[in-house]
Coordinates of C-alpha atoms in Angstrom, one line a residue:
Chain V
M1 CA 113.2 78.6 181.8
P2 CA 114.2 79.2 178.2
Y3 CA 115.2 82.7 177.3
F4 CA 113.0 82.8 174.2
S5 CA 109.8 80.9 174.9
P6 CA 108.1 79.0 173.3
F7 CA 111.3 78.0 171.6
D8 CA 113.4 75.7 173.8
L9 CA 116.8 77.1 172.9
P10 CA 119.8 76.0 174.9
E11 CA 122.4 78.4 176.3
S12 CA 126.0 78.9 175.2
I13 CA 125.1 78.8 171.5
L14 CA 125.3 81.2 168.6
L15 CA 121.8 82.0 167.6
L16 CA 121.5 83.7 164.2
I17 CA 118.3 85.8 163.9
T18 CA 117.3 86.9 160.4
D19 CA 114.5 89.3 159.7
S20 CA 113.3 91.5 156.8
L21 CA 111.9 95.0 156.4
A22 CA 108.3 93.8 156.5
A23 CA 108.8 91.8 159.7
P24 CA 111.6 93.3 162.0
G25 CA 113.0 90.9 164.6
D26 CA 113.6 93.4 167.3
F27 CA 111.1 91.6 169.6
V28 CA 113.3 88.5 169.7
L29 CA 116.3 90.4 171.1
H30 CA 114.2 92.4 173.6
R31 CA 112.5 89.3 174.9
C32 CA 115.8 87.4 175.2
L33 CA 117.3 90.3 177.1
A34 CA 114.3 90.7 179.4
N35 CA 114.2 86.9 180.2
H36 CA 117.9 86.8 180.9
L37 CA 117.8 89.7 183.2
K38 CA 114.7 88.4 185.0
D39 CA 115.6 84.7 185.3
K40 CA 119.3 84.8 186.1
K41 CA 120.4 85.5 189.7
T42 CA 123.6 87.0 188.4
P43 CA 122.8 88.3 184.9
R44 CA 125.6 89.4 182.6
V45 CA 124.7 90.9 179.3
T46 CA 126.7 92.9 176.7
I47 CA 124.7 94.7 174.0
L48 CA 126.7 95.6 170.9
S49 CA 124.4 98.0 169.2
V50 CA 125.0 99.3 165.7
S51 CA 121.6 100.5 164.8
E52 CA 119.7 101.5 167.9
G53 CA 120.5 103.8 170.8
I54 CA 120.2 102.9 174.4
A55 CA 117.0 104.9 174.7
K56 CA 115.0 102.4 172.7
W57 CA 116.4 99.5 174.7
K58 CA 115.4 101.2 177.9
A59 CA 112.0 102.1 176.7
L60 CA 111.2 98.6 175.6
A61 CA 112.7 97.0 178.7
S62 CA 110.5 99.2 180.9
K63 CA 107.5 97.6 179.2
S64 CA 108.7 94.3 180.8
N65 CA 109.1 96.1 184.1
I66 CA 112.9 96.1 183.9
N67 CA 114.9 99.1 184.8
L68 CA 118.0 98.9 182.5
Q69 CA 119.7 101.8 184.2
Q70 CA 119.9 99.8 187.4
H71 CA 121.6 97.0 185.6
L72 CA 123.9 99.4 183.8
D73 CA 124.9 100.9 187.1
S74 CA 125.5 97.6 188.8
G75 CA 127.7 96.5 186.0
A76 CA 125.5 93.5 185.0
L77 CA 124.8 95.1 181.7
E78 CA 127.2 96.7 179.3
F79 CA 126.0 98.7 176.4
V80 CA 128.5 99.3 173.6
D81 CA 127.7 101.7 170.8
V82 CA 129.9 100.0 168.2
L83 CA 130.1 103.0 165.7
A84 CA 131.2 105.3 168.5
D85 CA 134.3 103.1 168.9
V86 CA 135.1 102.0 165.4
Q87 CA 134.4 103.5 162.0
P88 CA 135.1 102.1 158.5
N89 CA 138.2 103.3 156.7
G90 CA 137.8 106.7 155.1
F91 CA 135.3 108.0 157.6
Q92 CA 137.8 109.2 160.1
N93 CA 141.3 110.6 160.1
N94 CA 142.4 108.1 162.7
E95 CA 142.9 104.9 160.8
N96 CA 143.5 102.8 163.9
N97 CA 139.8 103.0 164.7
S98 CA 138.8 100.9 161.7
D99 CA 139.5 97.6 163.4
L100 CA 136.6 95.6 164.8
K101 CA 139.1 93.9 167.1
I102 CA 138.5 96.7 169.6
I103 CA 135.0 95.4 170.0
V104 CA 136.0 91.8 170.4
E105 CA 138.5 92.8 173.0
R106 CA 135.9 94.8 174.8
V107 CA 133.5 91.8 174.9
R108 CA 136.3 89.5 176.1
G109 CA 137.2 92.0 178.8
F110 CA 133.6 92.2 180.0
L111 CA 133.1 88.4 180.1
E112 CA 136.4 87.9 182.0
R113 CA 135.9 90.7 184.4
S114 CA 132.3 89.8 185.3
S115 CA 133.2 86.1 185.6
R116 CA 136.0 87.0 188.0
E117 CA 133.9 89.4 190.0
Q118 CA 131.2 86.7 190.6
G119 CA 133.6 84.0 191.6
G120 CA 133.8 80.6 189.9
D121 CA 130.0 79.9 190.1
T122 CA 128.8 81.9 187.1
Q123 CA 125.9 81.3 184.8
P124 CA 126.2 81.7 181.1
A125 CA 126.4 85.3 180.0
M126 CA 124.6 86.8 176.9
V127 CA 126.1 88.8 174.1
I128 CA 123.7 90.6 171.7
L129 CA 124.9 92.0 168.4
D130 CA 122.3 94.2 166.8
D131 CA 122.9 94.1 163.9
I132 CA 125.8 92.8 161.8
T133 CA 124.4 93.8 158.5
M134 CA 124.8 97.5 159.1
L135 CA 128.5 97.1 159.6
E136 CA 128.7 95.8 156.0
W137 CA 126.3 98.5 154.7
I138 CA 128.3 101.4 156.0
G139 CA 131.6 100.2 154.4
F140 CA 133.4 97.6 156.5
P141 CA 134.8 94.9 154.1
L142 CA 132.9 91.6 154.1
I143 CA 136.0 89.7 155.1
D144 CA 136.4 92.0 158.2
V145 CA 132.8 91.5 159.2
A146 CA 132.9 87.8 158.8
R147 CA 136.1 87.6 160.8
F148 CA 134.6 89.8 163.4
A149 CA 131.6 87.3 163.7
R150 CA 134.0 84.4 163.9
A151 CA 136.1 86.0 166.6
L152 CA 133.1 87.0 168.6
R153 CA 131.8 83.4 168.5
A154 CA 135.2 82.1 169.7
V155 CA 135.3 84.6 172.6
C156 CA 131.7 83.7 173.6
S157 CA 132.1 79.9 173.3
K158 CA 135.3 80.2 175.4
A159 CA 133.4 82.0 178.1
N160 CA 130.4 79.7 177.7
A161 CA 128.2 82.7 176.7
T162 CA 125.2 82.8 174.5
L163 CA 125.7 85.0 171.4
L164 CA 122.7 86.4 169.5
V165 CA 123.4 87.9 166.1
R166 CA 120.8 89.8 164.1
H167 CA 121.1 89.9 160.3
H168 CA 118.8 91.7 157.9
I169 CA 117.8 90.0 154.8
L170 CA 116.9 92.1 151.8
A171 CA 116.0 89.4 149.2
P172 CA 114.9 86.1 150.8
D173 CA 115.4 84.2 147.5
E174 CA 119.0 85.4 147.1
P175 CA 121.0 84.8 150.2
D176 CA 123.9 87.2 150.5
D177 CA 127.5 86.3 151.2
L178 CA 127.5 87.4 154.8
F179 CA 124.4 85.3 155.5
R180 CA 126.1 82.2 154.0
R181 CA 129.1 82.7 156.3
L182 CA 127.0 83.3 159.3
L183 CA 124.9 80.2 158.6
Q184 CA 128.1 78.2 158.7
I185 CA 129.1 79.3 162.1
C186 CA 125.7 79.5 163.9
T187 CA 124.2 76.8 166.1
Y188 CA 120.6 77.6 165.3
H189 CA 119.0 80.0 162.8
L190 CA 115.8 81.7 163.9
E191 CA 114.0 83.1 160.9
V192 CA 111.5 85.9 161.3
R193 CA 109.4 86.2 158.2
A194 CA 106.6 88.3 156.9
L195 CA 103.5 86.6 155.7
A196 CA 103.6 85.8 152.1
S197 CA 100.1 87.1 151.7
G198 CA 101.0 90.6 152.9
R199 CA 100.5 92.5 156.1
S200 CA 97.6 91.8 158.4
G201 CA 96.4 93.4 161.6
N202 CA 96.0 90.0 163.4
V203 CA 99.2 88.3 162.3
S204 CA 102.4 90.3 162.3
G205 CA 104.6 87.5 160.9
E206 CA 105.9 84.0 161.5
V207 CA 109.0 82.5 163.1
A208 CA 110.8 79.3 162.0
L209 CA 113.8 77.6 163.7
H210 CA 116.4 75.8 161.6
P211 CA 119.5 74.0 162.7
G212 CA 122.9 75.5 161.9
F213 CA 126.0 73.5 160.9
S214 CA 127.2 73.0 164.4
A215 CA 123.8 72.1 166.0
P216 CA 123.8 68.8 167.9
P217 CA 121.2 66.4 166.4
N218 CA 117.8 65.8 168.0
T219 CA 118.3 68.0 171.0
I220 CA 115.5 70.6 170.6
K221 CA 112.3 70.8 168.6
L222 CA 112.9 72.5 165.3
V223 CA 110.2 74.5 163.5
P224 CA 110.2 74.2 159.7
R225 CA 108.9 76.9 157.5
S226 CA 105.8 74.9 156.6
A227 CA 104.8 74.8 160.3
A228 CA 106.2 78.2 161.3
L229 CA 104.8 79.7 164.5
Q230 CA 102.9 82.9 163.8
Y231 CA 102.9 85.9 166.1
R232 CA 101.1 89.1 166.7
L233 CA 103.1 92.0 168.1
T234 CA 101.6 93.9 170.9
D235 CA 103.2 96.6 173.1
A236 CA 104.0 93.9 175.7
G237 CA 105.7 91.7 173.2
P238 CA 104.8 89.0 170.7
D239 CA 101.9 86.5 171.2
F240 CA 102.6 83.2 169.5
F241 CA 100.1 80.9 168.1
A242 CA 100.0 78.0 165.6
K243 CA 99.0 78.7 162.0
G244 CA 95.3 79.1 161.5
T245 CA 94.5 79.7 165.2
S246 CA 94.6 83.5 165.3
Q247 CA 91.8 85.4 166.9
V248 CA 89.9 86.1 163.7
V249 CA 90.2 82.5 162.4
L250 CA 88.8 80.9 165.5
Chain A
M1 CA 118.1 111.9 176.5
T2 CA 115.2 111.0 178.7
S3 CA 115.4 108.3 181.3
L4 CA 112.3 106.3 181.6
S5 CA 110.4 105.8 184.7
C6 CA 108.5 102.6 185.2
E7 CA 105.0 103.3 186.3
L8 CA 103.5 100.6 188.5
F9 CA 100.0 100.6 189.8
E10 CA 99.0 99.0 193.0
Q11 CA 95.5 98.2 193.9
T12 CA 94.6 97.5 197.4
Q13 CA 91.2 96.3 198.4
D14 CA 90.3 94.9 201.8
I15 CA 87.0 93.4 202.6
E16 CA 86.3 92.8 206.2
G17 CA 84.0 90.0 207.3
M18 CA 80.4 89.7 208.1
E19 CA 78.8 89.8 211.5
V20 CA 75.6 87.9 212.0
G21 CA 73.4 89.0 214.9
T22 CA 70.4 87.2 216.6
R23 CA 67.7 89.4 215.2
T24 CA 69.0 91.1 212.2
L25 CA 71.4 90.0 209.7
E26 CA 73.9 92.6 209.6
R27 CA 76.5 92.9 207.0
S28 CA 79.3 95.1 207.3
H29 CA 81.4 95.4 204.3
R30 CA 84.1 97.8 204.7
H31 CA 85.7 98.6 201.5
K32 CA 88.9 100.3 201.9
M33 CA 88.6 102.5 198.8
S34 CA 90.3 101.0 195.9
S35 CA 93.3 103.1 195.8
F36 CA 95.6 103.4 192.9
K37 CA 99.1 104.5 193.8
R38 CA 101.5 105.6 191.2
K39 CA 105.1 105.1 192.0
A40 CA 106.5 108.2 190.5
T41 CA 110.1 107.4 190.7
G42 CA 112.3 109.7 188.8
K43 CA 109.3 111.0 186.8
Q44 CA 110.2 113.6 184.2
T45 CA 108.0 115.8 182.2
L46 CA 108.1 115.6 178.5
T47 CA 108.6 119.1 177.0
V48 CA 106.2 119.5 174.1
Y49 CA 107.8 121.8 171.6
P50 CA 105.7 124.1 169.4
G51 CA 104.4 122.2 166.4
T52 CA 104.8 118.8 168.1
R53 CA 102.5 116.7 170.2
I54 CA 102.5 113.5 172.2
S55 CA 102.3 110.3 170.2
P56 CA 99.0 108.4 170.6
A57 CA 101.0 105.2 171.0
S58 CA 103.5 106.2 173.6
N59 CA 103.5 109.1 176.0
L60 CA 107.3 109.0 175.9
S61 CA 107.6 110.2 172.3
L62 CA 106.7 113.3 170.4
I63 CA 105.4 113.4 166.9
T64 CA 105.3 116.2 164.4
S65 CA 103.3 116.7 161.2
T66 CA 104.8 116.1 157.8
G67 CA 102.5 118.8 156.3
I68 CA 100.2 116.3 154.6
S69 CA 97.4 115.0 156.9
S70 CA 96.9 111.7 155.0
L71 CA 100.6 111.0 155.2
D72 CA 100.5 111.7 159.0
D73 CA 97.8 109.2 159.3
I74 CA 99.9 106.5 157.5
L75 CA 102.7 107.2 159.9
G76 CA 100.3 106.7 162.9
G77 CA 99.7 110.4 163.7
G78 CA 102.9 112.0 162.5
L79 CA 106.6 111.5 162.2
P80 CA 108.2 110.9 165.6
L81 CA 111.1 113.2 166.5
T82 CA 114.5 111.5 166.2
C83 CA 113.2 109.5 163.2
S84 CA 113.7 109.9 159.5
L85 CA 111.4 109.4 156.6
V86 CA 112.9 108.1 153.4
F87 CA 110.9 108.6 150.3
G88 CA 111.9 106.5 147.3
A89 CA 110.6 108.1 144.1
P90 CA 111.8 105.8 141.4
D91 CA 110.3 107.9 138.5
I92 CA 112.9 110.6 137.9
H93 CA 110.5 112.4 135.5
S94 CA 108.0 113.2 138.2
S95 CA 108.5 115.5 141.1
Y96 CA 106.2 114.1 143.7
G97 CA 109.1 113.4 146.0
D98 CA 110.1 117.0 145.9
L99 CA 106.5 118.0 146.5
I100 CA 106.3 115.9 149.7
Q101 CA 109.5 117.5 150.9
K102 CA 108.2 121.0 150.2
Y103 CA 105.2 120.2 152.4
F104 CA 107.6 119.1 155.1
V105 CA 109.6 122.2 154.9
A106 CA 106.5 124.4 154.7
Q107 CA 105.1 122.8 157.8
G108 CA 108.3 123.4 159.6
L109 CA 108.4 127.0 158.7
G110 CA 104.7 127.4 159.6
N111 CA 105.3 125.8 163.0
G112 CA 108.4 127.9 163.7
H113 CA 110.8 125.0 163.5
R114 CA 114.4 125.3 162.5
V115 CA 114.9 123.9 159.0
C116 CA 118.0 122.7 157.2
V117 CA 117.7 121.9 153.5
V118 CA 120.4 120.0 151.6
G119 CA 120.1 119.8 147.9
E120 CA 121.4 120.7 144.5
D121 CA 120.0 124.2 144.6
A122 CA 118.7 124.3 148.1
E123 CA 117.9 128.0 148.3
K124 CA 115.7 127.8 145.2
F125 CA 114.0 124.8 146.7
V126 CA 113.1 126.7 149.8
R127 CA 111.9 129.7 148.0
D128 CA 109.6 127.5 145.9
I129 CA 107.6 125.9 148.8
M130 CA 103.8 126.2 148.9
W131 CA 102.1 128.4 151.5
F132 CA 98.7 129.4 152.8
P133 CA 96.3 130.9 150.3
K134 CA 96.2 134.2 152.3
A135 CA 96.9 134.9 155.9
Q136 CA 93.4 136.0 156.6
E137 CA 91.8 133.0 154.9
L138 CA 93.4 130.2 156.9
Q139 CA 90.2 129.0 158.4
R140 CA 88.3 129.1 155.1
A141 CA 91.1 127.3 153.4
A142 CA 91.0 124.5 155.9
E143 CA 87.4 124.0 155.2
S144 CA 87.3 124.4 151.5
D145 CA 88.0 121.3 149.6
D146 CA 86.2 122.1 146.4
D147 CA 88.2 119.5 144.5
D148 CA 86.5 116.7 146.2
K149 CA 83.0 117.9 147.0
P150 CA 80.2 117.7 144.6
A151 CA 79.0 121.0 143.3
N152 CA 75.4 120.9 144.4
Q153 CA 75.4 119.8 148.0
D154 CA 72.1 121.4 148.9
E155 CA 70.0 119.4 146.5
K156 CA 68.4 116.6 148.4
V157 CA 68.8 113.3 146.7
K158 CA 66.3 110.7 147.4
I159 CA 67.8 107.4 148.4
A160 CA 66.6 104.2 149.9
W161 CA 65.8 104.6 153.6
R162 CA 68.3 101.9 154.7
Y163 CA 71.2 103.7 153.1
E164 CA 70.1 107.2 154.3
K165 CA 72.2 107.2 157.5
M166 CA 75.2 105.7 155.8
K167 CA 78.2 107.9 155.7
Q168 CA 79.6 109.0 152.4
F169 CA 82.3 106.6 151.1
Q170 CA 85.7 108.1 152.1
T171 CA 89.1 107.1 150.8
T172 CA 91.2 109.6 152.8
V173 CA 91.3 111.3 156.1
G174 CA 90.5 115.0 156.8
S175 CA 92.9 117.5 158.3
Q176 CA 90.6 118.6 161.1
D177 CA 92.1 116.4 163.8
G178 CA 95.8 116.7 162.8
D179 CA 98.4 119.5 163.1
C180 CA 98.6 120.1 159.4
L181 CA 98.6 123.6 158.3
P182 CA 96.2 124.3 155.3
F183 CA 98.7 124.8 152.6
E184 CA 97.7 125.4 149.0
L185 CA 99.8 124.4 146.0
A186 CA 98.8 127.5 144.1
S187 CA 100.4 129.8 146.7
R188 CA 104.1 130.5 147.3
V189 CA 105.8 131.4 150.5
P190 CA 106.4 135.1 151.0
K191 CA 109.9 136.2 149.9
E192 CA 110.5 138.2 153.1
M193 CA 109.8 135.1 155.3
I194 CA 112.6 133.2 153.7
D195 CA 115.0 136.2 153.8
D196 CA 114.3 136.6 157.5
G197 CA 114.8 132.9 158.1
L198 CA 118.1 132.8 156.3
K199 CA 119.3 135.9 158.1
S200 CA 118.3 134.6 161.5
Q201 CA 119.8 131.2 160.8
R202 CA 116.5 129.5 161.3
I203 CA 116.8 128.3 157.8
R204 CA 120.1 126.8 156.7
V205 CA 120.7 125.8 153.1
V206 CA 123.5 123.4 152.2
N207 CA 124.3 122.9 148.5
A208 CA 125.1 119.4 147.4
G209 CA 127.9 118.6 145.1
T210 CA 130.7 119.4 147.5
N211 CA 132.5 116.9 149.7
M212 CA 130.0 114.7 151.6
F213 CA 131.9 115.2 154.8
D214 CA 131.5 118.9 154.5
I215 CA 127.7 118.4 154.2
L216 CA 127.7 116.1 157.2
G217 CA 129.7 118.7 159.1
E218 CA 127.3 121.5 158.2
I219 CA 124.3 119.4 159.4
S220 CA 126.1 118.5 162.6
R221 CA 126.9 122.2 163.3
F222 CA 123.2 123.1 162.7
L223 CA 122.1 120.4 165.1
E224 CA 124.5 121.4 167.8
A225 CA 123.1 124.8 168.2
E226 CA 121.2 125.4 171.5
T227 CA 117.6 125.8 170.7
K228 CA 114.2 125.3 172.2
E229 CA 112.5 124.5 168.9
A230 CA 112.3 121.2 167.0
T231 CA 114.7 120.9 164.0
R232 CA 113.9 119.5 160.6
I233 CA 116.4 118.3 158.1
C234 CA 115.4 117.9 154.5
I235 CA 117.7 116.2 152.0
A236 CA 116.4 116.5 148.5
G237 CA 117.4 114.0 145.9
L238 CA 120.0 112.2 147.9
G239 CA 122.6 110.7 145.6
S240 CA 121.0 112.0 142.4
A241 CA 123.1 113.2 139.5
G242 CA 123.9 116.7 140.9
W243 CA 125.5 115.1 144.0
G244 CA 128.4 113.8 142.0
D245 CA 129.8 110.4 142.5
V246 CA 128.3 109.1 145.7
S247 CA 128.9 105.6 147.0
P248 CA 126.0 103.7 148.6
Q249 CA 128.1 103.4 151.7
V250 CA 128.2 107.2 152.1
C251 CA 124.4 107.5 151.5
E252 CA 123.9 104.8 154.1
R253 CA 126.2 106.7 156.4
I254 CA 124.2 109.8 156.1
V255 CA 120.9 108.0 156.6
K256 CA 122.3 105.8 159.4
R257 CA 122.3 108.5 162.1
E258 CA 118.6 108.2 162.5
T259 CA 116.3 105.2 162.5
G260 CA 113.1 105.4 160.7
L261 CA 110.9 104.7 158.0
T262 CA 111.1 103.9 154.4
D263 CA 108.2 104.8 152.2
R264 CA 108.2 104.3 148.5
N265 CA 105.9 105.8 146.1
A266 CA 105.8 104.7 142.6
A267 CA 104.3 106.9 139.9
N268 CA 103.7 104.5 137.1
P269 CA 102.3 106.0 134.0
G270 CA 100.9 102.6 133.0
L271 CA 98.6 102.7 135.9
A272 CA 96.8 105.7 134.7
S273 CA 94.4 103.6 132.6
I274 CA 93.6 101.3 135.6
F275 CA 93.2 103.9 138.3
P276 CA 92.4 107.1 136.4
S277 CA 92.0 109.2 139.5
H278 CA 95.4 108.5 141.0
H279 CA 98.9 109.6 140.1
G280 CA 100.8 106.7 141.7
L281 CA 100.8 104.0 144.2
V282 CA 102.4 104.0 147.6
S283 CA 103.9 101.1 149.4
V284 CA 105.0 101.4 153.0
Q285 CA 108.2 99.5 153.7
R286 CA 108.9 100.3 157.3
V287 CA 107.3 102.5 159.9
P288 CA 108.8 104.2 162.9
S289 CA 108.3 102.8 166.4
P290 CA 110.9 104.6 168.6
Q291 CA 109.4 103.7 171.9
T292 CA 107.2 100.7 171.2
Q293 CA 107.5 97.2 169.8
S294 CA 104.4 97.4 167.6
A295 CA 104.4 100.3 165.3
P296 CA 101.9 103.1 166.0
S297 CA 101.0 103.2 162.3
E298 CA 99.6 99.7 162.5
R299 CA 97.3 100.6 165.4
F300 CA 96.3 104.1 164.5
S301 CA 96.4 104.4 160.8
T302 CA 93.0 104.6 159.2
L303 CA 94.2 104.5 155.7
R304 CA 96.3 101.4 156.1
G305 CA 93.4 99.7 157.9
L306 CA 95.4 97.1 159.7
G307 CA 93.2 97.2 162.8
S308 CA 91.3 94.1 161.9
S309 CA 92.1 93.0 158.4
G310 CA 94.7 93.1 155.7
E311 CA 96.5 96.2 154.6
N312 CA 94.7 98.6 152.2
N313 CA 96.3 99.5 148.9
L314 CA 97.4 103.1 149.0
G315 CA 97.8 105.6 146.3
F316 CA 98.2 109.3 145.9
K317 CA 96.8 112.0 143.7
C318 CA 97.8 115.6 143.2
T319 CA 94.9 117.9 142.9
R320 CA 95.0 121.6 142.0
K321 CA 95.3 122.6 145.6
R322 CA 97.0 119.7 147.5
L323 CA 98.6 116.3 147.5
V324 CA 96.5 113.6 149.0
F325 CA 97.3 110.0 150.0
E326 CA 94.3 107.7 149.9
T327 CA 93.2 104.2 149.6
V328 CA 92.9 102.7 146.2
H329 CA 89.8 100.9 145.1
L330 CA 88.7 99.4 141.9
D331 CA 85.9 101.3 140.1
I332 CA 82.3 100.4 140.9
E333 CA 82.2 97.9 138.1
G334 CA 85.2 96.2 139.6
G335 CA 83.0 95.2 142.5
T336 CA 84.6 96.9 145.4
G337 CA 83.2 96.0 148.8
E338 CA 81.8 98.4 151.3
R339 CA 84.7 100.1 153.0
R340 CA 84.3 103.3 154.8
T341 CA 87.1 105.1 156.6
K342 CA 86.8 106.5 160.1
E343 CA 88.6 109.6 161.4
S344 CA 91.7 108.7 163.2
N345 CA 91.3 108.7 166.9
E346 CA 94.1 110.7 168.4
G347 CA 93.8 111.9 172.0
A348 CA 96.2 114.3 173.6
R349 CA 98.0 112.9 176.6
K350 CA 100.5 114.1 179.2
V351 CA 104.1 113.5 178.8
K352 CA 107.9 113.4 178.3
T353 CA 110.5 113.7 175.6
S354 CA 113.6 112.7 173.8
R355 CA 115.7 114.5 171.3
K356 CA 114.4 117.0 168.9
K357 CA 115.5 116.3 165.5
V358 CA 113.8 115.1 162.4
V359 CA 115.4 114.1 159.2
F360 CA 113.7 114.0 155.9
E361 CA 115.2 112.6 152.8
N362 CA 114.3 111.9 149.3
D363 CA 116.1 109.1 147.7
F364 CA 116.0 108.2 144.0

């Protein structure tokens, strides 16, 4: 079963998720996490969180009947508060803590350890980075953040793990440098957009799926912006429907 | 930090079969009473601090009032604890941003919260907040709204029968169902109250212009104190001229600690001719949803009106007594449709909690 239905995304890829202020893409990450933990016999997930605390992850997972604490205790899930481990230069006296390599090494350690513990027969793990934009905003140099993303991708592809990276877009018409770099290394790009006509109670936004530079041709069904799938956020998660088929229209 | 307990409901219902006799048809349904069992594993109770209440959207989060009932409505009942509210006031010649913050601080003092104010002249800011008209007249002040009501209410106006039961057109929500205290802009907070607060460390003022890390340190120390009350932090004019040379990264760093909401109000003098009864427009950029996927504001806000249709246009006006956020409509000649507002439906529920900290900022 795909980890983000109705999109038929393969595993062991780098999925770039972009969102904006008007349509946050949290639901994509939470649904992917919930599906991975439910579907896999031996789930292995690392959450690299820059913007949210563990409390929110736990609260939203409980809506999908998942007890995150259980998975944390069993070692199937690792939650890394990135800013507790590293800080940009000038924010702490200890200059050694400004290197994002620490996080990469931590992910590598987790993937190797969990793979070893479960023997050779392991299913693809999942690594969630939420979100990469904040690292740049709080003062990490662009080059460091881009290298961090590249290193993370290398570590994940070596371990056959799926990497989800969230990036916030401020101005959709003017792609920023970090976005260009991420686009180059991603396999697919999932774009969460607000409606051009403004907010609505029945349609929260729309989702499009584009291929990245390293996407193999003709393997999954892509969703162009013109036929983007619309969704309505409820407490249980998003309800997807095709354009023009929301409750009020039909 | 609260750990969450998953509440599952089980319904058991057994229906046992029928017996058919020779003479009489006898039916024997035995319903084992539908029994709902709650698996109360690791259930914790949410402590409701004074001046806070359980969010209508999630019984795992607490909300507190901003001091302005219509702003509370926009936020979906109030500002959740652990969240921040950023107000962008692009017009530096107006002080509506300050006014909203003063309401926030006044509401905190009125509810007995601990308050930390950071700003260029923070003590002056605190001494200048609005207050109740008079201690004895609280009730009356809550009811009086003479700016909005027509003078002669008693006079019976004859109107067509089919419109007689129609409610009066409302563009904002009342304060009767919220936790807002009835502040009045014409009154000032008593001097003794601020003196007492400063002496007992319930109010902390931090002057901007010094090193940013000192400011962050002061705020951290204030937050670390053991307390049983909610704490409010108000940062006035973050990054404005009096703060010295502040990089965007540092501002982001200060704001980063909390997640939250960005609200932007734009007081545009050019709009005065189009909307003569408003002082500016408000656009909501992001709303807090600390425990839920869908933001409470989108479900519960009467003013935003996202329940069934598109979002209403919002504006604000400052009357002689109070600041009010309301929906913006064209004049009658502009052909506005029939749109009446209902009171927000906020029920009290039982509960649990998380951290108790609220940050309030004003960003130019």
